[in-house]
Amino acid sequence: MTARLIDGAVIAAAVRAEVKAAVAAFGAAHGAAPGLAVVLVGDDPASQVYVRSKEKDAIETGMRSHTIRLGADTPEADVIAHVRALSADDAIDGVLVQLPLPKHIDEARVLAALDPAKDVDGLTEQSAGRLMLGKPGLRPCTPAGCVLMAKTVEPDLSGARCVVVGRSILVGKPAALLFLQENCTVSIAHSRTRDLPDLCREADLLVAAIGRPEMIRGDWVRPGAIVIDVGINRVPAPDKGEGKTKIVGDVAFAEAMEVARAVTPVPGGVGLMTRACLLQNTVKAACARRGWNNPAGAA
Ligand code: NDP
């Protein structure tokens, strides 16, 4: 059996098209487009790439995009002052602080300065609390993307046994809560979990958010399962030439494709959905703040 590919490019394009239509409708109805601000501190190459893609996505969908680039040695107080100013700026609907921040800056203190109404990354205590309580709110983009992808295969996930491997605040925990909200029966696995392959084999829906290249093998996957691979791992690729690298997920993709019903690729999977869900959250935040109807239908 060869599984179906859950194509992040196609699903993300559909989300972007929805967002673009919503932004155009706002322009016509209110004379204003949602505004997304990104704060980037330091010169981490991966973060630079991510921020450039986010700017490009925002502009392509017709939003206003505003990036504040700060040097790696910017004092924490200055970063917090920027976040406070963006939180207070009425023209800005969403604020994203690109993580990780340089080591001398406490991420929690920076996030605490962010207006939860503009928390388009869903990382403030208020957003996390609302998710825990099952109240409407801004959800973290990566796990929200995982749910959208799984639902393209199985629109009703009710009753599915879901195993999330990873319990980070950014991915694992919110993914588990979001799949619980979809009425899955959820187990959360981590580095202390016993008999992890056996647990994974119980999953109708297996979500890998570990950060270990191809750790989940084909024989850990239940035949017919849906596999969502969040991992982004850079590994050597000697076949491409000396010193070359490539990106792989946390799942042994080719092996999983032999057993599963559907699998997300890496690259081309969850990463693209993370970007699309950020746009969706920005529309959602703009609507909630300004009392607009949300034609993009972001729940
Ligand atoms: P973290 O390092 O914060 O968390 C990793 C989790 O995996 C931890 O809960 C850890 O358990 C668990 N873990 C580590 N080793 C094992 C093991 N041997 N067996 C079982 N569990 C294990 O990573 P993130 O959650 O931030 O990211 C996970 C992956 O997703 C990374 O590859 C990251 O690059 C990628 N990512 C991708 C995004 C995208 O847009 N596609 C966005 C964000 C992240 P414990 O808690 O016990 O230590």
mmCIF file with all atom_site columns, C-alpha atoms in Angstrom, residues 2 6 10 115 131 150 187 198 212 214 234 241 259 292:
data_model
loop_
_atom_site.group_PDB
_atom_site.id
_atom_site.type_symbol
_atom_site.label_atom_id
_atom_site.label_alt_id
_atom_site.label_comp_id
_atom_site.label_asym_id
_atom_site.label_entity_id
_atom_site.label_seq_id
_atom_site.pdbx_PDB_ins_code
_atom_site.Cartn_x
_atom_site.Cartn_y
_atom_site.Cartn_z
_atom_site.occupancy
_atom_site.B_iso_or_equiv
_atom_site.pdbx_formal_charge
_atom_site.auth_seq_id
_atom_site.auth_comp_id
_atom_site.auth_asym_id
_atom_site.auth_atom_id
_atom_site.pdbx_PDB_model_num
ATOM 1  C CA . THR A 1 2   ? 1.193   3.505  -0.702 1.00 0.00 ? 2   THR A CA 1
ATOM 2  C CA . ILE A 1 6   ? -1.043  15.304 2.591  1.00 0.00 ? 6   ILE A CA 1
ATOM 3  C CA . VAL A 1 10  ? -2.082  22.727 -1.704 1.00 0.00 ? 10  VAL A CA 1
ATOM 4  C CA . ASP A 1 115 ? -1.547  42.270 24.177 1.00 0.00 ? 115 ASP A CA 1
ATOM 5  C CA . LEU A 1 131 ? -7.198  26.777 24.777 1.00 0.00 ? 131 LEU A CA 1
ATOM 6  C CA . ALA A 1 150 ? -5.551  15.767 9.455  1.00 0.00 ? 150 ALA A CA 1
ATOM 7  C CA . SER A 1 187 ? -2.215  10.283 24.530 1.00 0.00 ? 187 SER A CA 1
ATOM 8  C CA . ASP A 1 198 ? 3.827   0.073  20.931 1.00 0.00 ? 198 ASP A CA 1
ATOM 9  C CA . ARG A 1 212 ? 14.825  13.719 16.136 1.00 0.00 ? 212 ARG A CA 1
ATOM 10 C CA . GLU A 1 214 ? 13.317  9.912  11.269 1.00 0.00 ? 214 GLU A CA 1
ATOM 11 C CA . ARG A 1 234 ? 18.783  19.301 9.126  1.00 0.00 ? 234 ARG A CA 1
ATOM 12 C CA . GLY A 1 241 ? 27.804  16.456 -2.412 1.00 0.00 ? 241 GLY A CA 1
ATOM 13 C CA . VAL A 1 259 ? 1.914   1.492  5.923  1.00 0.00 ? 259 VAL A CA 1
ATOM 14 C CA . TRP A 1 292 ? -15.686 42.838 11.846 1.00 0.00 ? 292 TRP A CA 1
#
